[in-house]
Amino acid sequence: MPLLVSDYSWTQTASTVHISLPLKGARVGKVDIVSTDEYVKVHFPPYLFEVFLLEPVHDDRSTARVGDGVAVIGLEKRTARVWEGLMATADKEKKKEIRRRALLEHHNTLSSQARRTAETRQADRKYALETMMKLEQEERDGIQRTKDGERERTTAELEEWQRHREEEDSGMKKRRDEEDSGMKKRRDEEDSGMKKRRDEEDSGMKKRDQRGDLPPPRRSSSIFVSFTPRVFLTALRESRVPEEEEWLRKQAAARRAVSGDDEDLKDLKEEERNPEWLKDKGDQRFLTGDFLGAVNAYNLSIRLNRRNPAVFSNRAACHLKMRNLHKAIEDASQALDLLTPPVAANAAARLRASVRRGTAFLQLQLYAQGLQDFQAALKIDPQNEALQADTQRLRDIIQGSAAGGT
């Protein structure tokens, strides 16, 4: 269960309400704020703060500022008057309905923002494409004008050259005829001498062939070609080479990043100081149902090497089994942070970590966050029927068409 925050403070005027909430050391990127006209929720694992407001506010005019370890939320009242208190008095079912409507409204808001962003991006791309096409057309027109001018100038020069050439040819033809007659006579004389020499050579070669004086045949040989092996099986034209090489470098660094300098680790056996051995030990205990023993093995493996995403992901699975949902979310998030950049080699690991974190969100009834993780997993494996069914079930819960629950 999440830890509910009670040490908050709030102030009000006739028109506004300000809520100040300490973040208890949480990073800014880990703070999730949901706000509607009648509900406010701030989630920073493992802490949760939610308010069912006494009266409706203008959600579109609300503000939220996170920094210096504090989240400050400003709300503008719809009715300008002083409230008797911050929270409304409501039963459990009414609160559940308000929370469901708030999460659905928040999801619809995020979808609308994403749609508007996509439309704006599409319009920008269209405008850039039209501008580029216009510039390219102007450039082509300029090149065509230059070509036409060059063609006209070259045609005029060629005609002038042909005129001079015809005048020269008329005088040269006579000289060539005289030279040709003399050259023909010399060629005839040379041909008669060459014919005689060829006949003599052919006669000598025929005699040598009859004696069998032929050169030996050439020896055969083989040429061996080797190819550089590829680590990834993706076709080169589809390969994301820089990301794949970065992932290989991170994997190599993770294998080298083994620390055993803690004093309480000195008494461990040799194999117990091997993070991979400890990971395998945790995997075996997980398969036998000893989830606490598996967590202990994974804890020690992480102390020795904090760069192995598989250990964090497997420990998240153990916490799921033991209903330590916030710890499962933290471990799955750490695994996803380490599984970057996203390449084909770590796709399966990213899918497992996304499903485990999404399942923890689902069991905490944080349906919007869970839906995001299941959609990310489905993007990796679109043909997975189980993922398709779970994702649709989450959509139904958020949209209010399912009975609810996990």
XYZ file of C-alpha atoms in Angstrom:
406
model
C 0.000 0.000 0.000
C 1.228 3.554 -0.668
C 2.190 5.834 2.206
C -0.371 8.644 2.502
C 1.102 12.127 3.036
C -0.416 14.055 5.915
C 2.202 16.771 6.593
C 0.967 19.174 3.941
C -0.181 22.766 4.351
C -2.712 24.911 2.531
C -3.778 28.510 2.392
C -6.637 30.279 0.672
C -8.039 33.598 -0.399
C -11.551 34.313 -1.554
C -10.578 33.276 -5.102
C -7.631 30.874 -4.848
C -6.316 27.878 -2.901
C -2.618 27.023 -2.537
C -1.426 23.577 -1.388
C 2.208 23.025 -0.329
C 3.409 19.413 -0.231
C 6.904 18.197 0.867
C 8.379 15.687 -1.608
C 10.499 13.821 0.955
C 13.603 13.624 -1.254
C 11.794 12.474 -4.433
C 13.311 13.531 -7.756
C 11.342 15.970 -9.912
C 11.037 13.451 -12.746
C 9.394 10.912 -10.421
C 6.532 13.234 -9.349
C 3.194 12.557 -11.077
C 0.424 15.164 -10.635
C -3.219 14.649 -11.660
C -5.641 17.564 -11.259
C -9.320 18.002 -12.209
C -12.121 20.332 -11.156
C -12.840 18.323 -7.980
C -9.792 16.099 -7.361
C -6.013 16.490 -6.929
C -3.505 13.623 -6.728
C 0.296 13.798 -6.280
C 2.154 10.470 -6.528
C 5.870 10.133 -5.804
C 6.596 6.495 -4.871
C 6.149 5.257 -2.289
C 4.126 8.295 -1.147
C 0.630 9.310 -2.269
C -1.351 12.488 -1.640
C -4.908 13.000 -2.844
C -7.597 15.598 -2.092
C -11.320 15.471 -2.835
C -11.917 19.219 -2.981
C -14.688 20.846 -0.966
C -15.935 22.787 -4.014
C -15.145 22.698 -7.764
C -12.269 24.766 -9.152
C -11.171 25.904 -12.623
C -8.826 23.081 -13.605
C -7.739 24.842 -16.817
C -6.443 27.745 -14.703
C -4.693 25.611 -12.100
C -0.895 25.670 -11.749
C 1.688 23.276 -10.327
C 5.336 24.029 -9.503
C 7.788 21.330 -8.422
C 11.220 22.249 -7.112
C 13.419 22.664 -4.025
C 11.854 19.522 -2.535
C 8.323 20.967 -2.537
C 5.300 20.732 -4.850
C 3.109 23.863 -4.812
C -0.327 23.577 -6.430
C -2.433 26.678 -7.128
C -6.177 26.298 -7.721
C -8.636 29.027 -8.782
C -12.052 28.747 -7.162
C -15.175 28.783 -9.286
C -17.106 30.596 -6.554
C -15.315 33.473 -4.836
C -15.782 32.707 -1.138
C -13.788 31.348 1.790
C -13.980 27.560 2.264
C -14.596 25.991 5.636
C -12.074 23.288 4.854
C -9.985 21.837 2.012
C -11.485 18.363 1.683
C -15.076 17.338 0.992
C -16.838 14.775 3.186
C -17.770 11.792 1.008
C -18.219 8.053 1.402
C -15.885 5.466 -0.100
C -18.022 4.784 -3.181
C -18.353 8.466 -4.024
C -14.604 8.955 -3.652
C -13.989 5.969 -5.890
C -16.297 7.442 -8.545
C -14.620 10.874 -8.304
C -11.178 9.209 -8.623
C -12.327 7.186 -11.633
C -13.711 10.278 -13.386
C -10.548 12.226 -12.598
C -8.246 9.521 -14.024
C -10.441 9.223 -17.127
C -10.439 12.990 -17.614
C -6.668 13.076 -17.127
C -6.220 10.295 -19.682
C -8.448 12.132 -22.183
C -6.463 15.329 -21.594
C -3.179 13.543 -22.272
C -4.670 11.989 -25.428
C -5.895 15.374 -26.650
C -2.504 16.954 -25.997
C -0.765 14.142 -27.865
C -3.216 14.503 -30.764
C -2.717 18.282 -30.928
C 1.044 17.829 -30.780
C 0.892 15.299 -33.626
C -1.311 17.619 -35.704
C 1.020 20.561 -35.107
C 4.040 18.453 -36.035
C 2.282 17.228 -39.169
C 1.389 20.808 -40.163
C 4.993 21.922 -39.606
C 6.288 19.043 -41.724
C 3.785 19.867 -44.477
C 4.759 23.539 -44.457
C 8.476 22.668 -44.486
C 7.905 20.230 -47.374
C 5.942 22.784 -49.401
C 8.595 25.429 -48.777
C 11.361 23.013 -49.783
C 9.482 22.005 -52.937
C 8.976 25.681 -53.848
C 12.683 26.441 -53.359
C 13.666 23.366 -55.355
C 11.308 24.381 -58.180
C 12.802 27.890 -58.268
C 16.272 26.362 -58.327
C 15.278 24.012 -61.182
C 13.801 26.941 -63.147
C 17.019 28.901 -62.721
C 19.095 25.917 -63.840
C 16.841 25.433 -66.867
C 17.238 29.102 -67.876
C 20.997 28.778 -67.587
C 20.923 25.595 -69.707
C 18.808 27.298 -72.388
C 21.225 30.215 -72.584
C 24.229 27.874 -72.807
C 22.475 25.801 -75.480
C 21.799 28.870 -77.655
C 25.387 30.109 -77.305
C 26.834 26.653 -78.054
C 24.572 26.281 -81.109
C 25.772 29.614 -82.544
C 29.430 28.682 -81.980
C 28.889 25.254 -83.559
C 27.300 26.751 -86.669
C 30.215 29.187 -87.031
C 32.713 26.360 -86.603
C 30.946 24.212 -89.219
C 31.068 27.065 -91.735
C 34.816 27.474 -91.285
C 35.291 23.715 -91.379
C 33.477 23.397 -94.745
C 35.738 26.076 -96.228
C 38.848 24.292 -94.992
C 37.571 20.887 -96.117
C 37.180 22.027 -99.726
C 40.931 22.831 -99.845
C 42.016 19.860 -97.826
C 40.091 17.293 -99.872
C 42.346 17.770 -102.863
C 45.502 17.327 -100.771
C 44.104 14.209 -99.102
C 43.310 12.625 -102.456
C 46.913 13.111 -103.581
C 48.276 11.727 -100.307
C 45.897 8.750 -100.410
C 47.118 7.647 -103.808
C 50.733 7.606 -102.566
C 49.831 5.898 -99.302
C 47.832 3.206 -101.089
C 50.835 2.303 -103.156
C 53.064 2.037 -100.060
C 50.483 -0.078 -98.186
C 50.243 -2.507 -101.075
C 54.013 -2.942 -101.026
C 54.050 -3.429 -97.244
C 51.149 -5.906 -97.366
C 52.910 -8.072 -99.897
C 56.043 -8.245 -97.642
C 53.975 -8.918 -94.504
C 52.034 -11.693 -96.210
C 55.256 -13.435 -97.129
C 56.536 -13.238 -93.502
C 53.237 -14.554 -92.091
C 53.345 -17.515 -94.485
C 56.855 -18.331 -93.300
C 55.812 -18.053 -89.618
C 52.726 -20.229 -90.142
C 54.861 -22.874 -91.795
C 57.284 -22.917 -88.814
C 54.446 -23.088 -86.237
C 52.847 -25.982 -88.089
C 56.093 -27.908 -87.905
C 56.434 -27.253 -84.145
C 52.826 -28.384 -83.541
C 53.545 -31.613 -85.350
C 56.486 -32.249 -82.995
C 54.230 -31.608 -79.940
C 56.227 -28.643 -78.551
C 53.220 -27.226 -76.621
C 53.493 -25.297 -73.330
C 52.175 -27.087 -70.197
C 48.688 -26.100 -68.879
C 48.430 -23.618 -66.040
C 48.012 -24.907 -62.505
C 44.652 -24.334 -60.749
C 44.305 -22.563 -57.405
C 41.599 -21.499 -54.904
C 40.800 -18.122 -53.402
C 39.354 -18.035 -49.889
C 37.102 -15.109 -48.874
C 36.268 -14.345 -45.238
C 33.529 -12.041 -43.978
C 33.468 -9.936 -40.833
C 30.809 -11.411 -38.497
C 27.921 -9.200 -37.277
C 26.957 -9.314 -33.622
C 23.327 -8.390 -34.385
C 21.277 -10.388 -36.882
C 19.459 -7.334 -38.243
C 19.991 -6.682 -41.949
C 22.569 -3.932 -42.443
C 20.111 -1.695 -44.310
C 17.769 -1.876 -41.312
C 20.469 -1.791 -38.653
C 20.757 0.944 -36.006
C 24.542 0.596 -35.860
C 25.353 3.489 -33.463
C 22.708 2.378 -30.938
C 23.783 -1.265 -31.212
C 27.442 -0.367 -30.639
C 26.513 1.814 -27.650
C 24.500 -1.086 -26.157
C 27.505 -3.420 -26.605
C 29.775 -0.900 -24.882
C 27.335 -0.589 -21.965
C 27.128 -4.386 -21.646
C 30.906 -4.678 -21.601
C 31.176 -1.903 -19.000
C 28.520 -3.630 -16.873
C 30.478 -6.883 -16.894
C 33.603 -5.026 -15.742
C 31.834 -2.935 -13.081
C 32.193 -5.365 -10.188
C 32.811 -3.882 -6.732
C 33.815 -5.937 -3.730
C 35.425 -3.253 -1.542
C 32.791 -3.264 1.239
C 34.179 -4.603 4.511
C 31.130 -6.839 5.071
C 31.757 -8.516 1.714
C 35.318 -9.607 2.534
C 34.169 -12.797 4.292
C 32.173 -14.062 1.300
C 33.293 -17.090 -0.621
C 34.828 -16.655 -4.056
C 31.664 -17.640 -5.940
C 29.537 -15.464 -3.630
C 31.495 -12.419 -4.818
C 30.441 -13.147 -8.401
C 27.302 -11.087 -9.287
C 26.370 -13.469 -12.128
C 26.535 -16.473 -9.770
C 24.312 -14.611 -7.322
C 21.849 -13.744 -10.105
C 21.602 -17.409 -11.120
C 21.105 -18.315 -7.436
C 18.245 -15.827 -7.198
C 16.681 -17.192 -10.398
C 16.737 -20.734 -8.979
C 15.106 -19.644 -5.731
C 12.442 -17.706 -7.624
C 11.534 -20.842 -9.596
C 11.128 -22.798 -6.360
C 8.851 -20.111 -4.821
C 11.442 -18.834 -2.320
C 10.883 -15.176 -3.235
C 12.502 -13.719 -0.108
C 15.614 -15.831 -0.658
C 15.693 -14.709 -4.301
C 15.473 -11.040 -3.212
C 18.404 -11.539 -0.809
C 20.520 -13.035 -3.604
C 19.576 -10.213 -5.986
C 20.348 -7.595 -3.296
C 23.889 -8.885 -2.923
C 24.353 -9.117 -6.702
C 23.272 -5.460 -7.042
C 25.707 -4.381 -4.326
C 28.487 -5.930 -6.382
C 27.272 -4.621 -9.754
C 24.535 -1.980 -10.170
C 24.673 -1.958 -13.982
C 22.933 -5.259 -14.741
C 19.298 -4.517 -15.741
C 18.286 -8.203 -15.566
C 18.881 -8.325 -11.794
C 16.666 -5.261 -11.170
C 13.953 -6.681 -13.451
C 14.017 -10.088 -11.722
C 13.914 -8.482 -8.271
C 10.869 -6.500 -9.458
C 9.185 -9.831 -10.296
C 9.899 -11.074 -6.745
C 8.425 -7.903 -5.216
C 5.317 -8.382 -7.353
C 4.891 -11.886 -5.928
C 5.278 -10.523 -2.383
C 2.951 -7.539 -3.073
C 5.746 -5.004 -2.511
C 4.276 -2.969 -5.360
C 6.174 0.295 -4.923
C 9.495 -1.576 -4.734
C 8.506 -3.491 -7.871
C 7.896 -0.176 -9.665
C 11.264 1.216 -8.540
C 13.197 -1.891 -9.654
C 11.403 -2.122 -13.026
C 12.042 1.598 -13.621
C 15.746 1.129 -12.816
C 15.895 -1.800 -15.279
C 14.283 0.294 -18.032
C 16.763 3.131 -17.364
C 19.634 0.681 -17.859
C 18.091 -0.891 -20.995
C 19.079 2.008 -23.215
C 19.470 2.653 -26.056
C 16.504 0.520 -27.240
C 17.806 -2.048 -29.761
C 16.715 -5.484 -30.938
C 19.131 -7.173 -28.517
C 17.369 -5.809 -25.414
C 13.775 -5.780 -26.758
C 12.707 -8.870 -24.773
C 14.179 -7.486 -21.541
C 12.423 -4.133 -22.075
C 9.134 -5.967 -22.676
C 9.441 -7.920 -19.397
C 10.343 -4.823 -17.349
C 7.476 -2.789 -18.875
C 4.915 -5.531 -18.138
C 6.141 -5.922 -14.552
C 5.949 -2.195 -13.856
C 2.575 -1.934 -15.595
C 1.237 -4.825 -13.487
C 2.357 -3.068 -10.284
C 0.629 0.162 -11.386
C -2.497 -1.843 -12.217
C -2.585 -3.441 -8.756
C -2.205 0.051 -7.227
C -5.212 1.129 -9.361
C -2.979 3.626 -11.203
C -4.575 2.618 -14.466
C -3.279 5.434 -16.696
C 0.367 4.695 -15.804
C -0.220 0.963 -16.192
C -1.766 1.502 -19.632
C 1.318 3.409 -20.783
C 3.618 0.522 -19.814
C 1.395 -2.130 -21.459
C 1.224 -0.015 -24.641
C 5.037 0.226 -24.637
C 5.287 -3.562 -24.286
C 2.708 -4.087 -27.052
C 4.750 -1.836 -29.343
C 7.693 -4.222 -28.883
C 5.573 -7.357 -29.516
C 2.431 -6.294 -31.458
C 1.332 -9.905 -32.098
C 1.216 -10.903 -28.402
C -2.440 -11.804 -27.810
C -2.153 -11.746 -24.009
C -0.725 -8.215 -24.113
C -3.485 -7.153 -26.501
C -6.148 -8.467 -24.113
C -4.571 -6.843 -21.014
C -4.194 -3.496 -22.798
C -7.807 -3.519 -23.937
C -8.971 -4.446 -20.420
C -7.091 -1.435 -19.030
C -8.690 0.835 -21.628
C -12.111 -0.495 -20.633
C -11.412 0.153 -16.946
C -10.262 3.712 -17.631
C -13.244 4.421 -19.869
C -15.673 2.993 -17.313
C -16.964 0.163 -19.530
C -15.571 -2.599 -17.298
C -16.625 -3.548 -13.784
C -13.324 -2.271 -12.333
C -10.748 -3.911 -10.115
C -7.672 -5.814 -11.141
